[in-house]
């Protein structure tokens, strides 16, 4: 059987003596050997039952815990209190998190398949934790799945190199994968097309522009081969279509899934304080035998994973992805509206979906393709790390590629679980804490690491609630469904409740594939939440340097190098569009934050770990990254404390100067990159924007300077006046709404944030001023359209300046001529938010 039809280790190989054609004899041959083998299997069977029993007992313990005693009456504490925070963090259990990750990693859990961790089970579990209300919200959405009757494949035409069996080179189905979802690209249209093959590197605009300058090579009418990385895969397809490609083939290059995968090697642990990147007890082939009796046939996956080279992505693995365009995150048929039962829907052919067939192949497949290519050898930057391969630009004369894709579109029901702890004082102000639970296959890292952390945070707050605690503001916990198909669950819930959420939500806190590396803690967020992140991480202990706070560990790896930023400022990039915060932040301007532990971005693409969206993403992957699960625990503590601080502090913690400096830095970087703006047609609008940004930065600094008045004795004056306190905090809630432009950005109407939104040509990267970018990228652009986008930003900043100045007037109006000694004494003792 040819190797390209195996794609995996699912082929039985019998070794024979090539001279005598006889099978090799083994210890198990003969009657005596067979009897010993039979006895061994019986022993292993009962040992497997025993291991299964222990696992079940462990999971029972994971799902329950005894309440703890508390030295304060929590039922009367409706502001942030450090003792309540200490009790909350005490409920974060490393062993529980580890147990849940292992439990979730045992099953193939795409949301269309039977799922052990279903919405019903989560609802029952959360109700048992003690939440006030838990409900399941169902939506009717369009998804894409492989056709079970017809397979998809890639083949070479007009060449003797094509394999003899059906001429097929790379198929999406293979022996031994019954019960597994075939490798495919969701939302790719079905089709059968042929054409010459052209390599286009990462499929970025600059890559296609470089090809256009090469003589005798054209993308138009070709099949384009691209590698994963750098930009969102859906944008690669969109750009290929714009340049005239007939189909796209995607493969994972070893260069983008590094050999070390960004992990800290064990040898560095004692010298640098960094964590080990390898488990002390790696799985052995013998552990597979026990797992076979405990887990059944799916244990074959663990055995195959054992033989896979450690720290590398298998050359025989394909990835599963969605290709939903950036303009239509969420259900493609109901853009901008919740996909409820009676909602108006577009016809599938009218939806913003990919227009050309797309199919994934393995790294080994790509190597075969490159061996058949000829013509121009590409530039150095385009060469990956496939073994013994020259990266050529195009195929030999008359050599063509055929791409056949057979996908099906169908409408299915998806279910979010929404749990609520009602607020005691500000019932109508929400803190939403979310995570998605669907996975491509086993999901040992994505999303099991995030699900376990999120579940532990829900559990901790539930236990605190059972002790009498009630937050100042309402906390909403959300388990999202179908995120792998383009954030379907979160988007439909946000769109259904858009107006209420936009007016009332203080912040959205997100976690996804939580621990993809052990290099450093990282966060991307709205600048409004930067001060809260700094505050929380200064309380959480670093898992790498036990004598330091997490903040200083974070600073070692990601310090903001801007000289105009405060000295101890970690680098907090703006949000891209990689997870379920997308509809909250980019759609409706709700301050959001995304928490994670990542690999070293200097040695690997931080978007990838070596089992990203693959069949080999079991529990061993999570354990190899974080052997003692201390990184998972740290993230759970950070998420829990951040949730409590945002939900409980009477005066929300914020420095608007952080926002001003971030906008200024983003604009300076923008103008250096896009020199197309340096023409007279844009000079007047740019001068106005430059001045407005300076005014915005100064207004933010002035407000922060004045608001320090409330950090002393006068804080109690603010806290005691509920109307002034409400107005003060609502300034935080509404501040970012000034940057939301309801019609949306050019070419992507669901992205409405004028300052921080990803470009339509790269959804994954943090973007700024994307409305201007997308117009500049067009051919024969009209200057008036660019000026329009510039002035939209100007107007939004001017609105924010007015808001800051009006709130500043409120601060000055509140200053009394004198403050009583009693107020000073209360303030000195700590008072609220101590």
Short mmCIF file of N, CA and C in Angstrom, two decimals, residues 6-124:
data_model
loop_
_atom_site.label_atom_id
_atom_site.label_comp_id
_atom_site.label_asym_id
_atom_site.label_seq_id
_atom_site.Cartn_x
_atom_site.Cartn_y
_atom_site.Cartn_z
N UNK A 6 -1.91 5.98 3.47
CA UNK A 6 -2.01 5.64 4.88
C UNK A 6 -2.18 6.88 5.73
N UNK A 7 -1.48 7.94 5.45
CA UNK A 7 -1.54 9.23 6.13
C UNK A 7 -1.26 9.10 7.63
N UNK A 8 -1.28 7.93 8.16
CA UNK A 8 -1.16 7.75 9.59
C UNK A 8 -0.56 6.37 9.85
N UNK A 9 -0.49 5.98 11.11
CA UNK A 9 0.05 4.68 11.48
C UNK A 9 -1.04 3.62 11.55
N UNK A 10 -2.03 3.71 10.71
CA UNK A 10 -3.16 2.79 10.76
C UNK A 10 -3.04 1.68 9.70
N UNK A 11 -1.85 1.23 9.40
CA UNK A 11 -1.64 0.19 8.40
C UNK A 11 -0.93 -0.98 9.07
N UNK A 12 -1.49 -2.17 8.95
CA UNK A 12 -0.87 -3.37 9.51
C UNK A 12 0.27 -3.82 8.59
N UNK A 13 1.44 -4.08 9.16
CA UNK A 13 2.61 -4.50 8.38
C UNK A 13 3.06 -5.87 8.89
N UNK A 14 3.17 -6.82 8.02
CA UNK A 14 3.64 -8.16 8.38
C UNK A 14 5.06 -8.33 7.84
N UNK A 15 5.99 -8.69 8.69
CA UNK A 15 7.38 -8.87 8.28
C UNK A 15 7.63 -10.34 7.92
N UNK A 16 8.25 -10.58 6.77
CA UNK A 16 8.56 -11.94 6.31
C UNK A 16 10.04 -12.04 5.96
N UNK A 17 10.52 -13.22 5.98
CA UNK A 17 11.87 -13.50 5.50
C UNK A 17 11.86 -13.40 3.98
N UNK A 18 12.61 -12.48 3.45
CA UNK A 18 12.54 -12.22 2.01
C UNK A 18 13.05 -13.39 1.18
N UNK A 19 13.86 -14.33 1.78
CA UNK A 19 14.37 -15.45 1.03
C UNK A 19 13.43 -16.65 1.05
N UNK A 20 12.86 -16.93 2.26
CA UNK A 20 12.00 -18.11 2.40
C UNK A 20 10.54 -17.77 2.35
N UNK A 21 10.21 -16.46 2.47
CA UNK A 21 8.81 -16.00 2.48
C UNK A 21 8.05 -16.54 3.68
N UNK A 22 8.80 -16.90 4.77
CA UNK A 22 8.15 -17.38 5.97
C UNK A 22 8.07 -16.28 7.01
N UNK A 23 7.00 -16.29 7.80
CA UNK A 23 6.86 -15.30 8.87
C UNK A 23 7.89 -15.58 9.95
N UNK A 24 8.36 -14.52 10.58
CA UNK A 24 9.30 -14.66 11.67
C UNK A 24 8.62 -15.34 12.86
N UNK A 25 9.28 -16.22 13.50
CA UNK A 25 8.77 -16.87 14.71
C UNK A 25 8.97 -15.96 15.91
N UNK A 26 8.05 -16.02 16.85
CA UNK A 26 8.15 -15.18 18.05
C UNK A 26 7.97 -16.05 19.29
N UNK A 27 8.16 -15.46 20.46
CA UNK A 27 7.99 -16.14 21.74
C UNK A 27 6.58 -16.67 21.90
N UNK A 28 5.62 -15.99 21.24
CA UNK A 28 4.20 -16.34 21.43
C UNK A 28 3.74 -17.44 20.46
N UNK A 29 4.67 -17.95 19.66
CA UNK A 29 4.29 -19.00 18.72
C UNK A 29 4.02 -20.32 19.45
N UNK A 30 3.23 -21.18 18.87
CA UNK A 30 2.96 -22.49 19.43
C UNK A 30 1.87 -22.47 20.47
N UNK A 31 1.50 -23.71 20.91
CA UNK A 31 0.39 -23.85 21.84
C UNK A 31 0.70 -23.23 23.20
N UNK A 32 1.92 -23.45 23.69
CA UNK A 32 2.30 -22.91 24.99
C UNK A 32 2.31 -21.38 24.98
N UNK A 33 2.82 -20.83 23.89
CA UNK A 33 2.87 -19.37 23.78
C UNK A 33 1.47 -18.77 23.74
N UNK A 34 0.57 -19.43 23.00
CA UNK A 34 -0.79 -18.91 22.91
C UNK A 34 -1.50 -18.96 24.26
N UNK A 35 -1.23 -20.01 25.05
CA UNK A 35 -1.83 -20.09 26.38
C UNK A 35 -1.32 -18.98 27.28
N UNK A 36 -0.01 -18.72 27.23
CA UNK A 36 0.56 -17.63 28.04
C UNK A 36 -0.02 -16.29 27.61
N UNK A 37 -0.20 -16.09 26.30
CA UNK A 37 -0.77 -14.84 25.80
C UNK A 37 -2.20 -14.67 26.30
N UNK A 38 -2.98 -15.79 26.32
CA UNK A 38 -4.36 -15.74 26.79
C UNK A 38 -4.40 -15.35 28.27
N UNK A 39 -3.54 -15.94 29.10
CA UNK A 39 -3.50 -15.61 30.53
C UNK A 39 -3.10 -14.16 30.74
N UNK A 40 -2.13 -13.68 29.94
CA UNK A 40 -1.69 -12.30 30.07
C UNK A 40 -2.84 -11.34 29.76
N UNK A 41 -3.60 -11.65 28.74
CA UNK A 41 -4.71 -10.77 28.37
C UNK A 41 -5.77 -10.73 29.46
N UNK A 42 -6.03 -11.86 30.12
CA UNK A 42 -7.00 -11.88 31.22
C UNK A 42 -6.53 -10.99 32.37
N UNK A 43 -5.23 -11.11 32.72
CA UNK A 43 -4.67 -10.28 33.79
C UNK A 43 -4.79 -8.79 33.44
N UNK A 44 -4.44 -8.46 32.19
CA UNK A 44 -4.51 -7.07 31.77
C UNK A 44 -5.96 -6.56 31.76
N UNK A 45 -6.89 -7.44 31.44
CA UNK A 45 -8.30 -7.04 31.43
C UNK A 45 -8.74 -6.59 32.81
N UNK A 46 -8.43 -7.40 33.85
CA UNK A 46 -8.85 -7.03 35.20
C UNK A 46 -8.08 -5.81 35.71
N UNK A 47 -6.83 -5.69 35.30
CA UNK A 47 -6.08 -4.48 35.68
C UNK A 47 -6.71 -3.25 35.04
N UNK A 48 -7.16 -3.39 33.78
CA UNK A 48 -7.83 -2.27 33.11
C UNK A 48 -9.10 -1.88 33.83
N UNK A 49 -9.90 -2.88 34.27
CA UNK A 49 -11.11 -2.58 35.03
C UNK A 49 -10.78 -1.82 36.31
N UNK A 50 -9.70 -2.22 36.98
CA UNK A 50 -9.31 -1.57 38.22
C UNK A 50 -8.90 -0.12 37.98
N UNK A 51 -8.12 0.11 36.90
CA UNK A 51 -7.72 1.48 36.56
C UNK A 51 -8.94 2.33 36.24
N UNK A 52 -9.90 1.74 35.49
CA UNK A 52 -11.13 2.47 35.18
C UNK A 52 -11.90 2.84 36.41
N UNK A 53 -11.94 1.90 37.39
CA UNK A 53 -12.63 2.19 38.65
C UNK A 53 -11.99 3.36 39.37
N UNK A 54 -10.64 3.36 39.44
CA UNK A 54 -9.95 4.46 40.11
C UNK A 54 -10.21 5.79 39.42
N UNK A 55 -10.24 5.78 38.07
CA UNK A 55 -10.52 7.01 37.34
C UNK A 55 -11.91 7.53 37.67
N UNK A 56 -12.90 6.60 37.74
CA UNK A 56 -14.26 7.02 38.08
C UNK A 56 -14.33 7.62 39.46
N UNK A 57 -13.64 6.99 40.44
CA UNK A 57 -13.63 7.55 41.80
C UNK A 57 -12.99 8.92 41.83
N UNK A 58 -11.93 9.09 41.03
CA UNK A 58 -11.26 10.40 40.98
C UNK A 58 -12.20 11.46 40.43
N UNK A 59 -12.97 11.13 39.39
CA UNK A 59 -13.87 12.10 38.79
C UNK A 59 -15.00 12.45 39.74
N UNK A 60 -15.44 11.48 40.59
CA UNK A 60 -16.44 11.82 41.58
C UNK A 60 -15.89 12.85 42.55
N UNK A 61 -14.62 12.70 42.92
CA UNK A 61 -14.03 13.67 43.83
C UNK A 61 -13.87 15.03 43.15
N UNK A 62 -13.51 15.00 41.84
CA UNK A 62 -13.36 16.25 41.10
C UNK A 62 -14.65 17.05 41.10
N UNK A 63 -15.79 16.34 41.04
CA UNK A 63 -17.07 17.02 40.90
C UNK A 63 -17.65 17.50 42.23
N UNK A 64 -16.97 17.28 43.34
CA UNK A 64 -17.52 17.71 44.62
C UNK A 64 -16.42 18.14 45.56
N UNK A 65 -16.76 18.97 46.54
CA UNK A 65 -15.79 19.42 47.52
C UNK A 65 -16.54 19.92 48.75
N UNK A 66 -15.91 19.82 49.90
CA UNK A 66 -16.55 20.29 51.12
C UNK A 66 -16.41 21.81 51.25
N UNK A 67 -17.48 22.51 51.72
CA UNK A 67 -17.38 23.94 51.93
C UNK A 67 -16.37 24.28 53.02
N UNK A 68 -15.82 25.46 52.92
CA UNK A 68 -14.79 25.88 53.87
C UNK A 68 -15.35 26.92 54.82
N UNK A 69 -14.74 27.03 55.99
CA UNK A 69 -15.16 28.04 56.95
C UNK A 69 -14.57 29.39 56.58
N UNK A 70 -15.30 30.47 56.86
CA UNK A 70 -14.90 31.82 56.48
C UNK A 70 -14.98 32.71 57.70
N UNK A 71 -13.94 33.53 57.97
CA UNK A 71 -13.93 34.36 59.19
C UNK A 71 -14.76 35.63 59.09
N UNK A 72 -15.46 35.88 57.98
CA UNK A 72 -16.29 37.07 57.85
C UNK A 72 -17.66 36.67 57.34
N UNK A 73 -18.72 37.44 57.67
CA UNK A 73 -20.06 37.14 57.15
C UNK A 73 -20.20 37.58 55.70
N UNK A 74 -20.04 36.65 54.77
CA UNK A 74 -20.03 37.01 53.36
C UNK A 74 -21.37 37.55 52.88
N UNK A 75 -22.46 37.23 53.57
CA UNK A 75 -23.76 37.67 53.09
C UNK A 75 -23.96 39.17 53.24
N UNK A 76 -23.08 39.84 53.98
CA UNK A 76 -23.19 41.31 54.08
C UNK A 76 -22.04 42.01 53.36
N UNK A 77 -21.16 41.26 52.70
CA UNK A 77 -20.03 41.84 51.98
C UNK A 77 -20.41 41.99 50.51
N UNK A 78 -20.66 43.22 50.08
CA UNK A 78 -21.07 43.47 48.70
C UNK A 78 -20.07 44.36 47.97
N UNK A 79 -18.86 44.42 48.49
CA UNK A 79 -17.75 45.09 47.82
C UNK A 79 -16.55 44.15 47.87
N UNK A 80 -15.53 44.47 47.08
CA UNK A 80 -14.35 43.60 47.07
C UNK A 80 -13.72 43.54 48.45
N UNK A 81 -13.45 42.33 48.91
CA UNK A 81 -12.82 42.13 50.21
C UNK A 81 -11.72 41.08 50.06
N UNK A 82 -10.51 41.38 50.53
CA UNK A 82 -9.38 40.44 50.33
C UNK A 82 -9.59 39.09 50.97
N UNK A 83 -10.35 39.02 52.07
CA UNK A 83 -10.60 37.71 52.69
C UNK A 83 -11.51 36.87 51.80
N UNK A 84 -12.53 37.49 51.23
CA UNK A 84 -13.40 36.77 50.29
C UNK A 84 -12.59 36.28 49.10
N UNK A 85 -11.65 37.11 48.62
CA UNK A 85 -10.80 36.72 47.50
C UNK A 85 -9.92 35.52 47.87
N UNK A 86 -9.41 35.53 49.12
CA UNK A 86 -8.57 34.43 49.57
C UNK A 86 -9.36 33.12 49.63
N UNK A 87 -10.59 33.20 50.11
CA UNK A 87 -11.43 32.00 50.15
C UNK A 87 -11.73 31.51 48.74
N UNK A 88 -12.02 32.43 47.83
CA UNK A 88 -12.29 32.08 46.43
C UNK A 88 -11.12 31.32 45.83
N UNK A 89 -9.90 31.86 45.99
CA UNK A 89 -8.72 31.22 45.41
C UNK A 89 -8.43 29.87 46.07
N UNK A 90 -8.89 29.71 47.31
CA UNK A 90 -8.70 28.43 47.99
C UNK A 90 -9.46 27.29 47.37
N UNK A 91 -10.50 27.61 46.60
CA UNK A 91 -11.28 26.59 45.93
C UNK A 91 -10.70 26.20 44.56
N UNK A 92 -9.63 26.85 44.14
CA UNK A 92 -8.98 26.49 42.88
C UNK A 92 -8.06 25.30 43.14
N UNK A 93 -8.38 24.16 42.58
CA UNK A 93 -7.66 22.92 42.85
C UNK A 93 -6.91 22.45 41.62
N UNK A 94 -5.60 22.29 41.75
CA UNK A 94 -4.78 21.80 40.65
C UNK A 94 -5.19 20.39 40.24
N UNK A 95 -5.41 19.52 41.22
CA UNK A 95 -5.77 18.14 40.89
C UNK A 95 -7.12 18.07 40.19
N UNK A 96 -8.05 18.93 40.57
CA UNK A 96 -9.35 18.95 39.90
C UNK A 96 -9.20 19.38 38.44
N UNK A 97 -8.40 20.41 38.21
CA UNK A 97 -8.19 20.88 36.84
C UNK A 97 -7.55 19.78 36.01
N UNK A 98 -6.53 19.14 36.56
CA UNK A 98 -5.87 18.06 35.84
C UNK A 98 -6.85 16.93 35.52
N UNK A 99 -7.68 16.59 36.50
CA UNK A 99 -8.64 15.52 36.30
C UNK A 99 -9.64 15.82 35.21
N UNK A 100 -10.10 17.06 35.14
CA UNK A 100 -11.08 17.44 34.13
C UNK A 100 -10.44 17.43 32.74
N UNK A 101 -9.20 17.93 32.62
CA UNK A 101 -8.52 17.90 31.33
C UNK A 101 -8.37 16.46 30.85
N UNK A 102 -7.97 15.57 31.75
CA UNK A 102 -7.81 14.17 31.37
C UNK A 102 -9.15 13.55 30.99
N UNK A 103 -10.17 13.87 31.76
CA UNK A 103 -11.51 13.33 31.50
C UNK A 103 -12.03 13.77 30.14
N UNK A 104 -11.86 15.04 29.84
CA UNK A 104 -12.36 15.58 28.57
C UNK A 104 -11.57 15.09 27.38
N UNK A 105 -10.32 14.71 27.58
CA UNK A 105 -9.44 14.33 26.48
C UNK A 105 -9.62 12.87 26.05
N UNK A 106 -10.56 12.17 26.67
CA UNK A 106 -10.72 10.75 26.38
C UNK A 106 -11.62 10.47 25.19
N UNK A 107 -12.35 11.49 24.73
CA UNK A 107 -13.33 11.24 23.68
C UNK A 107 -13.13 12.17 22.50
N UNK A 108 -13.50 11.68 21.33
CA UNK A 108 -13.56 12.48 20.12
C UNK A 108 -14.79 13.39 20.25
N UNK A 109 -14.60 14.74 20.39
CA UNK A 109 -15.68 15.59 20.85
C UNK A 109 -15.98 16.74 19.91
N UNK A 110 -16.08 16.52 18.61
CA UNK A 110 -16.62 17.58 17.77
C UNK A 110 -18.06 17.80 18.16
N UNK A 111 -18.53 19.04 18.05
CA UNK A 111 -19.84 19.35 18.61
C UNK A 111 -20.96 18.62 17.89
N UNK A 112 -20.71 18.12 16.69
CA UNK A 112 -21.75 17.38 15.97
C UNK A 112 -21.85 15.95 16.47
N UNK A 113 -20.85 15.48 17.20
CA UNK A 113 -20.84 14.10 17.68
C UNK A 113 -21.34 14.03 19.12
N UNK A 114 -21.55 12.79 19.57
CA UNK A 114 -21.92 12.60 20.98
C UNK A 114 -20.81 13.15 21.86
N UNK A 115 -21.17 13.93 22.87
CA UNK A 115 -20.20 14.64 23.69
C UNK A 115 -20.46 14.30 25.15
N UNK A 116 -19.43 13.80 25.83
CA UNK A 116 -19.59 13.47 27.25
C UNK A 116 -19.92 14.71 28.07
N UNK A 117 -19.40 15.83 27.60
CA UNK A 117 -19.56 17.07 28.37
C UNK A 117 -20.62 17.93 27.71
N UNK A 118 -21.81 17.40 27.56
CA UNK A 118 -22.87 18.08 26.84
C UNK A 118 -23.43 19.24 27.64
N UNK A 119 -24.26 20.04 26.94
CA UNK A 119 -24.89 21.17 27.59
C UNK A 119 -25.74 20.72 28.78
N UNK A 120 -26.44 19.60 28.63
CA UNK A 120 -27.28 19.12 29.72
C UNK A 120 -26.45 18.80 30.95
N UNK A 121 -25.31 18.13 30.75
CA UNK A 121 -24.46 17.78 31.89
C UNK A 121 -23.88 19.02 32.55
N UNK A 122 -23.49 19.99 31.75
CA UNK A 122 -22.95 21.23 32.31
C UNK A 122 -24.01 21.95 33.13
N UNK A 123 -25.23 22.01 32.58
CA UNK A 123 -26.31 22.68 33.31
C UNK A 123 -26.53 22.03 34.67
N UNK A 124 -26.60 20.70 34.70
CA UNK A 124 -26.81 20.00 35.97
C UNK A 124 -25.65 20.24 36.93
#
